[in-house]
Tab-separated table of C-alpha atoms and ligand atoms in Angstrom:
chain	number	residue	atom	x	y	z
Y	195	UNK	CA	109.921	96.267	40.495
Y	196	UNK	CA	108.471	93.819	43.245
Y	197	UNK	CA	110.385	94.665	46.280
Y	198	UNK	CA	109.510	91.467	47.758
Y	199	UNK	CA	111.461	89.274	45.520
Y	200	UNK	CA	114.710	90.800	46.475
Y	201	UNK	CA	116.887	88.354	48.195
Y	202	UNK	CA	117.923	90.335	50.998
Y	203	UNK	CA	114.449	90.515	52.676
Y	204	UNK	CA	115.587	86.325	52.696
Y	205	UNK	CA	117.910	87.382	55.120
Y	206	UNK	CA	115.951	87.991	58.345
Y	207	UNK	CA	113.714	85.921	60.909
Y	208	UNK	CA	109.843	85.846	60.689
Y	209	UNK	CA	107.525	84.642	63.011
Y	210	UNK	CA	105.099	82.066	61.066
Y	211	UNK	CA	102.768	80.409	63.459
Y	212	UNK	CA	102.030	80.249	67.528
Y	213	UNK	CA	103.654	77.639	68.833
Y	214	UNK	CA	100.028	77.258	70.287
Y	215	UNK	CA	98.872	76.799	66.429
Y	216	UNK	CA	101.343	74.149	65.726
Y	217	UNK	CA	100.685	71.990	68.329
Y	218	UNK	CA	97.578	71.250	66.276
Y	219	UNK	CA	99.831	69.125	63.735
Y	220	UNK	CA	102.122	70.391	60.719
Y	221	UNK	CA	101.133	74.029	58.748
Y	222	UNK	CA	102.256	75.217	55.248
Y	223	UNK	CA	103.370	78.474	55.066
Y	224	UNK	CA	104.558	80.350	52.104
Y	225	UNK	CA	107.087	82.775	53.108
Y	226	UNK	CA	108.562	85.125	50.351
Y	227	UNK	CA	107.197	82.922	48.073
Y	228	UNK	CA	108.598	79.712	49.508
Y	229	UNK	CA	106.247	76.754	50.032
Y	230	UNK	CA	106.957	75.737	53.810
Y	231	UNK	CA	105.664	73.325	56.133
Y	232	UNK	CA	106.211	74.339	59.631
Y	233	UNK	CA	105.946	71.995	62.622
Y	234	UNK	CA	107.201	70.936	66.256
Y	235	UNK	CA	108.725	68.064	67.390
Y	236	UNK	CA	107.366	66.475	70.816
Y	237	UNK	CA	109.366	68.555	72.870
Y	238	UNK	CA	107.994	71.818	71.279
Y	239	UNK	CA	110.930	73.012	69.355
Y	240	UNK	CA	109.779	74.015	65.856
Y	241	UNK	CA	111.116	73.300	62.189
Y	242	UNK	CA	110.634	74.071	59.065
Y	243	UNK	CA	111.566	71.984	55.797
Y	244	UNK	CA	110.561	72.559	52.272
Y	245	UNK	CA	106.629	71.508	51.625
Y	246	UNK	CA	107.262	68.724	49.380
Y	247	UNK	CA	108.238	65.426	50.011
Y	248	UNK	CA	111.310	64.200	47.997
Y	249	UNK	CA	110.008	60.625	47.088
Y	250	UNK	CA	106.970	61.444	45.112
Y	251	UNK	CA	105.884	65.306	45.401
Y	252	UNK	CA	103.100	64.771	48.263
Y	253	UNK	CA	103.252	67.799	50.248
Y	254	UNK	CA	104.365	67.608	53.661
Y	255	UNK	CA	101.441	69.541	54.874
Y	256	UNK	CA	99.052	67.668	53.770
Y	257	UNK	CA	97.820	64.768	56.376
Y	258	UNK	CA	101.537	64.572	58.084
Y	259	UNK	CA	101.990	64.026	61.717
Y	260	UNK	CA	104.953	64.086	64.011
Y	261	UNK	CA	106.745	60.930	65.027
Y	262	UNK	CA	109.413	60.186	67.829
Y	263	UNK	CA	110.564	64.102	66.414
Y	264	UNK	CA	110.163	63.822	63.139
Y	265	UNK	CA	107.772	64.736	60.267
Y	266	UNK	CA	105.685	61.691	58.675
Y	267	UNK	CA	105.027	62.386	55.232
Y	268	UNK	CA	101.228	61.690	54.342
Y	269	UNK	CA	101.581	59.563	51.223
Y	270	UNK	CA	103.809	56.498	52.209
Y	271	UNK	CA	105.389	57.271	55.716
Y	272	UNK	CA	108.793	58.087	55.145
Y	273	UNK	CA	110.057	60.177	58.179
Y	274	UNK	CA	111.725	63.343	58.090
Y	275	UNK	CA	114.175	65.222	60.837
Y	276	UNK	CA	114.162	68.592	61.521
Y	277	UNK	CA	117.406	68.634	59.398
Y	278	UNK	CA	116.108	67.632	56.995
Y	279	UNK	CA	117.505	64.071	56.565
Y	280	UNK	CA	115.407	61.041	55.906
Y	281	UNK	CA	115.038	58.721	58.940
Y	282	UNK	CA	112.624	55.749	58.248
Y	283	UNK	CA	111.831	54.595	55.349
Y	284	UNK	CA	108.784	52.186	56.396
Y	285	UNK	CA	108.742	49.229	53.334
Y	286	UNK	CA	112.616	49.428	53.910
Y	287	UNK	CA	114.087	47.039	56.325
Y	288	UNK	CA	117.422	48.516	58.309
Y	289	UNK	CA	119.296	51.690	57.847
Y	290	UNK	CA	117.894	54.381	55.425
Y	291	UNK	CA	120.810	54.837	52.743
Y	292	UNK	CA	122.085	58.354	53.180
Y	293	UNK	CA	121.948	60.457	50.249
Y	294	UNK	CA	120.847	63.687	49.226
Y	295	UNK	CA	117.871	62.648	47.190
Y	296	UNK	CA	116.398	60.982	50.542
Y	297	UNK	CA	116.508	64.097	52.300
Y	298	UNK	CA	114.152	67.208	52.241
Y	299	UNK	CA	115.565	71.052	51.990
Y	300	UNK	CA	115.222	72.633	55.624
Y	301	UNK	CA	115.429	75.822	57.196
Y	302	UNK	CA	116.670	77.769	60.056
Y	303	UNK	CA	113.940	77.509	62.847
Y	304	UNK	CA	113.487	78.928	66.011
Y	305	UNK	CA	111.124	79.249	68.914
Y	306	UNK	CA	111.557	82.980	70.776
Y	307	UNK	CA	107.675	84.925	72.139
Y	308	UNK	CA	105.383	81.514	71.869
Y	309	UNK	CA	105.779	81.975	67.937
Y	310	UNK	CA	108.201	80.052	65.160
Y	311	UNK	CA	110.414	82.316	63.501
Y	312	UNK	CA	111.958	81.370	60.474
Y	313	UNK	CA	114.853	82.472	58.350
Y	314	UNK	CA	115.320	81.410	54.848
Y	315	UNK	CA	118.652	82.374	54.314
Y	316	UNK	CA	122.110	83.618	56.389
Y	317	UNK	CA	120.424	86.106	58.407
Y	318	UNK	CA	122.061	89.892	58.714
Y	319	UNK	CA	120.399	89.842	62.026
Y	320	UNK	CA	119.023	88.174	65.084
Y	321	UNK	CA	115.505	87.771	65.529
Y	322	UNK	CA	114.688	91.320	67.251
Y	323	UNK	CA	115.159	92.003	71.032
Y	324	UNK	CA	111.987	93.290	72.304
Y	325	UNK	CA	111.864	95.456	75.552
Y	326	UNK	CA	110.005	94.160	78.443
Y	327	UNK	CA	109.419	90.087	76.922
Y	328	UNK	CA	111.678	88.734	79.882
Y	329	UNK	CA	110.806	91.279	82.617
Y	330	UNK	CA	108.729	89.198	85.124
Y	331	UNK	CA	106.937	92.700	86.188
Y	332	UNK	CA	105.166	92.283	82.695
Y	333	UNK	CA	102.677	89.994	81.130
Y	334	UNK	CA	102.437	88.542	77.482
Y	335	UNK	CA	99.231	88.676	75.769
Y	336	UNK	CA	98.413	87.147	72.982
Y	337	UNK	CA	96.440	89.387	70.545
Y	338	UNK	CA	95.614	87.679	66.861
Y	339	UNK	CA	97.616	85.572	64.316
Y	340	UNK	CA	95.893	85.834	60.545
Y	341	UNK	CA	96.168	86.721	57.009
Y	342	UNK	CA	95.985	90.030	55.307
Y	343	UNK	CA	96.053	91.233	51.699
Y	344	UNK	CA	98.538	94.251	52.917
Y	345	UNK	CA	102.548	94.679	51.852
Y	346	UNK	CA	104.226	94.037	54.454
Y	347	UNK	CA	106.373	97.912	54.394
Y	348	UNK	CA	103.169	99.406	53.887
Y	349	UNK	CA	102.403	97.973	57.416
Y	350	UNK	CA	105.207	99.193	59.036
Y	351	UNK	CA	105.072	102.558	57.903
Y	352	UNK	CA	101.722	102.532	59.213
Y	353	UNK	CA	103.080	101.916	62.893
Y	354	UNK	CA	105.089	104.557	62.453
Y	355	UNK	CA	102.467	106.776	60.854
Y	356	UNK	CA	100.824	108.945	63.983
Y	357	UNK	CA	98.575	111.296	61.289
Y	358	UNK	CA	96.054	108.617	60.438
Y	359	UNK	CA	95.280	107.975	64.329
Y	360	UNK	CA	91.964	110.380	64.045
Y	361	UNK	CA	90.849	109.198	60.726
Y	362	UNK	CA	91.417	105.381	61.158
Y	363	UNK	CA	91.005	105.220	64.306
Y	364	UNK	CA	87.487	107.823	65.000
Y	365	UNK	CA	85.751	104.520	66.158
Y	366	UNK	CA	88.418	103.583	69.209
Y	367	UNK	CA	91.108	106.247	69.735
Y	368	UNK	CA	91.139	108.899	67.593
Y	369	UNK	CA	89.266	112.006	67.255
Y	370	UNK	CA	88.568	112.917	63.732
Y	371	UNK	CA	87.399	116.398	65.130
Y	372	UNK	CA	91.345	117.153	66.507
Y	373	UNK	CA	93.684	115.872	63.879
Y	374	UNK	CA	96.882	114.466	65.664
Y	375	UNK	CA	99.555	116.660	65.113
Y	376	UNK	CA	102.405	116.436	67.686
Y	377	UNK	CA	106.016	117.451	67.543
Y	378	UNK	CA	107.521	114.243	66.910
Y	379	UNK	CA	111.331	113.309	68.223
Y	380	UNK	CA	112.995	111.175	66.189
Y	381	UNK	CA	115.986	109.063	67.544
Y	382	UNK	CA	118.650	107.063	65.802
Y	383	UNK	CA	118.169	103.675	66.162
Y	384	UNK	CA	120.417	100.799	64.550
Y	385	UNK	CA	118.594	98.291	62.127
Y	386	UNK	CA	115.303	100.820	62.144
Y	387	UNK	CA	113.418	103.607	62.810
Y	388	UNK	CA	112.131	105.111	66.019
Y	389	UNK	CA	110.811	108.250	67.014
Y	390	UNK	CA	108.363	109.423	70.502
Y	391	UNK	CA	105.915	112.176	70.492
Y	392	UNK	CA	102.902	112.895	73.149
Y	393	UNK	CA	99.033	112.124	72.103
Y	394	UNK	CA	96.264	113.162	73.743
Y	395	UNK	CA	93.455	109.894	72.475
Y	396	UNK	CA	89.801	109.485	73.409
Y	397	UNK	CA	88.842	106.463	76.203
Y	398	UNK	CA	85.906	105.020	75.872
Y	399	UNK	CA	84.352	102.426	77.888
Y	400	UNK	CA	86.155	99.382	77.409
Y	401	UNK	CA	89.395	100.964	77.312
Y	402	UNK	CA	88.315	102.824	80.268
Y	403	UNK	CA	88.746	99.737	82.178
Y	404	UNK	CA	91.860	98.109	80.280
Y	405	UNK	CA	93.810	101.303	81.230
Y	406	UNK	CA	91.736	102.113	84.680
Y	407	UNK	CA	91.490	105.188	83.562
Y	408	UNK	CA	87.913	106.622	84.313
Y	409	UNK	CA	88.296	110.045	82.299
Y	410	UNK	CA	87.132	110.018	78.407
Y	411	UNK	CA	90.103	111.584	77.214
Y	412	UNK	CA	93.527	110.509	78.307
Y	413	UNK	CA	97.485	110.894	76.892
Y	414	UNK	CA	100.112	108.079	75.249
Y	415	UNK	CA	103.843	109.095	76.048
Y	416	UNK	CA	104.327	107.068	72.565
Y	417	UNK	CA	107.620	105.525	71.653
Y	418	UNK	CA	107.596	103.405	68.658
Y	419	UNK	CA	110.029	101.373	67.016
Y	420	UNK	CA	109.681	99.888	62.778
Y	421	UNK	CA	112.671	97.248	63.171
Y	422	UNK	CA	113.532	95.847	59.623
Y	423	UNK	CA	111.937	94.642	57.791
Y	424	UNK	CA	108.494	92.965	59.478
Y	425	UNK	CA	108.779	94.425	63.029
Y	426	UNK	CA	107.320	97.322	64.975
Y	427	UNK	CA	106.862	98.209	68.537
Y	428	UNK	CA	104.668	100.646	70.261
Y	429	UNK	CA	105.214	101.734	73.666
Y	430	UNK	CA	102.717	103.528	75.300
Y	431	UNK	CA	102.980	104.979	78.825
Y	432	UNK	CA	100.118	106.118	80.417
Y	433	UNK	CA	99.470	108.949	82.979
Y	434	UNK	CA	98.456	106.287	86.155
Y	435	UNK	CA	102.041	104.204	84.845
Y	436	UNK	CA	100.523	101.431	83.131
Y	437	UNK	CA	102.884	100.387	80.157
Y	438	UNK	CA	101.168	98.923	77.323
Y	439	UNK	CA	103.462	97.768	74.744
Y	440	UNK	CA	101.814	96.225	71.144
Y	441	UNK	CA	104.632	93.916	69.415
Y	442	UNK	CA	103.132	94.073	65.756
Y	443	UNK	CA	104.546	91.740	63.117
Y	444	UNK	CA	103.874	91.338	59.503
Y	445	UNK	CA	105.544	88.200	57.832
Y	446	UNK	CA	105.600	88.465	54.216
Y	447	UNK	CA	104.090	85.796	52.162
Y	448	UNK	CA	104.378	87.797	48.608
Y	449	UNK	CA	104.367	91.722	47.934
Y	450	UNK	CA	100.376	91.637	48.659
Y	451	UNK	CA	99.864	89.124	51.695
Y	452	UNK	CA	101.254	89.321	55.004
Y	453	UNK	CA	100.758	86.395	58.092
Y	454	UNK	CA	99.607	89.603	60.590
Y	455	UNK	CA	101.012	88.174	64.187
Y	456	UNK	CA	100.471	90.427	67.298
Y	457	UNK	CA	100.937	90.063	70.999
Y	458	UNK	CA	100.967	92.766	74.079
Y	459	UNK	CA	103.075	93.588	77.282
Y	460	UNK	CA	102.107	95.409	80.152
Y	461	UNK	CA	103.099	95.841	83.656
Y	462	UNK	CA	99.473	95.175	85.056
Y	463	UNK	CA	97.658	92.050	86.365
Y	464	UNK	CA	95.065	89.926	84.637
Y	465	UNK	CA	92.608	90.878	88.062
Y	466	UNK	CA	93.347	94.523	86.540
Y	467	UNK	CA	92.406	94.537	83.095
Y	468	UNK	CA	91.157	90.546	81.538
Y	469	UNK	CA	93.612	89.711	78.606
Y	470	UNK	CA	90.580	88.751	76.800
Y	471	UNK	CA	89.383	93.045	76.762
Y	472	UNK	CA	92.788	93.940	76.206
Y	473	UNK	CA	93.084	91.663	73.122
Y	474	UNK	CA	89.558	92.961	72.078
Y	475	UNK	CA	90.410	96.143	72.177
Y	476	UNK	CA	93.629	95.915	70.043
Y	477	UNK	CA	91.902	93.592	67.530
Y	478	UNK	CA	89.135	96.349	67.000
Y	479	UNK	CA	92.316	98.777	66.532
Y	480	UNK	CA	94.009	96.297	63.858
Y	481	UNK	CA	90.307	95.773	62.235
Y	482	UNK	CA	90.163	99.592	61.560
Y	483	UNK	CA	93.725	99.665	60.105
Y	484	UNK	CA	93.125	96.413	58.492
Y	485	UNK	CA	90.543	98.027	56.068
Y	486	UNK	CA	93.074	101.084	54.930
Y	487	UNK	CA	95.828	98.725	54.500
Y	488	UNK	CA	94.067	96.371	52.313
Y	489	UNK	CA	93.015	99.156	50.245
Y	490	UNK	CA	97.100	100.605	49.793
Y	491	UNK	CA	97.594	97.729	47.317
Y	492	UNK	CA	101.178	95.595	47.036
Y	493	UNK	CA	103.518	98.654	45.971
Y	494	UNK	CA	105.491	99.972	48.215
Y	495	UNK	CA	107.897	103.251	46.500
Y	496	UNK	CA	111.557	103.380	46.944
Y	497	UNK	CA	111.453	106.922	45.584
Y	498	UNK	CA	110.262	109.467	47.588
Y	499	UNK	CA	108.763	111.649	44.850
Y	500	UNK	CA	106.421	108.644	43.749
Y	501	UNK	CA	104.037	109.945	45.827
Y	502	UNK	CA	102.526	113.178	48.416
Y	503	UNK	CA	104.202	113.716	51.833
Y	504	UNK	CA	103.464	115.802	54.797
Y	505	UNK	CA	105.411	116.743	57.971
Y	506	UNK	CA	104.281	114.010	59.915
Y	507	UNK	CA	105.467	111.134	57.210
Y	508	UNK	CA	109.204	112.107	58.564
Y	509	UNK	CA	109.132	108.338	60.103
Y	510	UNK	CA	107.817	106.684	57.137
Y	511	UNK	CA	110.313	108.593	55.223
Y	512	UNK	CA	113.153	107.309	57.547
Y	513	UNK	CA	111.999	104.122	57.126
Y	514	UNK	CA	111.958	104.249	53.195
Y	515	UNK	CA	115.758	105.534	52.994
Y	516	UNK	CA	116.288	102.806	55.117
Y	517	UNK	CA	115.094	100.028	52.878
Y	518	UNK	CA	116.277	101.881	50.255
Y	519	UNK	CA	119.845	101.593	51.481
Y	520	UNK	CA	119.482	97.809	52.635
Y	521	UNK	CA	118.784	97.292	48.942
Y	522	UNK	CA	121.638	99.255	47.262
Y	523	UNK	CA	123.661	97.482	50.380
Y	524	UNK	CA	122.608	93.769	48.924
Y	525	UNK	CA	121.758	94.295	45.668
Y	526	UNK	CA	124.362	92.557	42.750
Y	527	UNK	CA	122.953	94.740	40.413
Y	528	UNK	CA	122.819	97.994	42.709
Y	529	UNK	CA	123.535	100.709	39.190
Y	530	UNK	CA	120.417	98.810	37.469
Y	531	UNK	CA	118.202	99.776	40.496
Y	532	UNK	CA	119.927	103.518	41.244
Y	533	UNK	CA	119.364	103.720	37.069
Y	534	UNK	CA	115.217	102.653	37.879
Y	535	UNK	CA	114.875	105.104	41.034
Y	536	UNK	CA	116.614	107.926	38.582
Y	537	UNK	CA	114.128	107.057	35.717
Y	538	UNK	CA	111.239	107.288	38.779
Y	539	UNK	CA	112.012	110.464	39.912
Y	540	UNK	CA	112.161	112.134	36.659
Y	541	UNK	CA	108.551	111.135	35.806
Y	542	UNK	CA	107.059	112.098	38.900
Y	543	UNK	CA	108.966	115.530	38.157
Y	544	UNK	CA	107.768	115.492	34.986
Y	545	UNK	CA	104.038	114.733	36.181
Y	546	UNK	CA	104.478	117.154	38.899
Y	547	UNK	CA	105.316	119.924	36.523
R	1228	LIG	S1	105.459	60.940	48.775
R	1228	LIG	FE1	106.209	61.159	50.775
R	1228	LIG	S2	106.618	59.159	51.409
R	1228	LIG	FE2	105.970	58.916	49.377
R	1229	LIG	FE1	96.522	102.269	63.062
């Protein structure tokens, strides 16, 4: 079963594209498999309509600009609102007629963190509150927006996967000689998972100077947070106070492809610690993961006995009775999936045996 296509991941906001990115002109963007083209008006408020004009196919994305707020299709001119509804017609003198065929489907779009978030359907939820955006003690920086061939769960289980820190991570943070093991706390949290734990990591030189921290070794006080479904948040606290917080997202294009977004917080001062390092730093981090997750393939198991597990995968566990639940929650045909997960388990006991 491809996850991906169910329609309840439909029902929550995803960031697409910097607002930065836009102002360049119109962007397609599949999302779940929906062809997209993504854009702001003048004023910088973005929209998002279906990527095909209704008069004869063009898509939207392709050589469109944006006129007195609306989108200018590239084939004959006819302009679009963020509604959706056709405005000009350019060969047609006075009014446009109003009628459905005119118009173009559109979607609900919003502008929250410098990004476009998009929802295709009713949402179950807001787009997620994230500690520390609106705090004027912290700064934003902007990290990377690009594509990866990664599953979008797969990525959040990752965030919430502190094991793979010395393996991944040998060339930054971790230290593949000292596996990270630490007692980890895990704390209800409503619409996803969180849990905090202690880390000792390894500085090196450049993050030596991010975190002012001159000794080789130092410790994360980690809290981190997988919101559903394409969120996660990692709060670190470090010994001297500084807060660096990563806001990771990973907007699902299909079960294999994800638009990777990711931006920082922290309660220091660009004389302190150059975004530019910080957002090196972090990039080199995403790199490293970047490889493992590519390799993970598109699957992502409901069932907990499709595959090994270890102390440590407690979070990733959490998260997967969460989705697992979401999908019973939403699902019209709920007894055909519990009837697939049943069928699941009793191979991989079958295997196991
Ligand atoms: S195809 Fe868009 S205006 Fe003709
Ligand atoms: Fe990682």
């Amino acid at each position: 079963m491809d996850l991906m296509t169910h329609p309840v991941f439909r029902r929550f906001w995803y960031p697409t594209h910097s607002l930065t990115a836009l102002a360049d002109g119109p962007q397609a963007f599949t999302l779940l498999g929906e062809d997209l083209v993504v854009w702001v008006d003048e004023a910088g408020k973005p929209a998002a309509t279906r990527d095909r004009c209704p008069h004869r196919s063009a898509r939207l994305s392709v050589d469109s600009v944006v006129v007195d707020g609306n989108i200018r299709c590239g084939y004959h001119g006819w302009q679009f609102a963020a509604d959706g509804m056709c405005k000009v017609i350019p060969q047609l003198p006075g009014d446009v007629p109003k009628n459905a065929r005119n118009c173009v489907k559109s979607y609900r779009c919003e502008a929250r963190y410098g990004f476009a978030w998009v929802c295709l359907d009713t949402p179950l939820a807001g787009i997620p509150e994230i500690r520390h955006a609106d705090d004027p003690a912290y700064r934003q920086v902007f990290e990377y927006e690009e594509y990866w061939d990664a599953n979008m769960l797969r990525v959040g289980e990752n965030a919430l996967d502190v094991a793979h820190i010395s393996f991944v991570h040998r060339g930054t943070f971790g230290n593949e000689a000292r596996p990270a093991a630490p007692e980890l706390e895990l704390v209800p949290l409503e619409g996803g998972v969180n849990f905090r734990c202690r880390v000792p990591v390894a500085n090196h030189e450049l993050q030596q100077k991010n975190l002012q921290i001159a000794a080789g070794e130092t410790v994360r006080i980690v809290d981190i947070r997988w919101l559903s479904p394409c969120t996660f948040i990692l709060h670190f606290t470090y010994p001297n106070g500084l807060v660096h917080q990563i806001c990771g997202f990973a907007t699902p294009i299909h079960s294999g492809r994800i638009r990777r977004i990711q931006f920082a917080l922290r309660n220091d001062r660009e004389e302190d610690a150059p975004a530019e390092d910080v957002a090196r730093f972090d990039r080199t981090v995403a790199v490293e993961d970047r490889r493992i997750l590519e390799s993970c393939g598109s699957n992502y198991p409901l069932e907990v006995s499709e595959e090994a597990h270890m102390r440590l995968d407690r979070p990733g566990l959490a998260m997967r009775e969460y989705v697992k639940a979401l999908i019973l929650e939403h699902d019209p045909n709920a007894e055909v999936l519990r009837d697939e997960l049943a069928r699941a388990r009793a191979a991989a006991l079958e295997n196991a045996a």
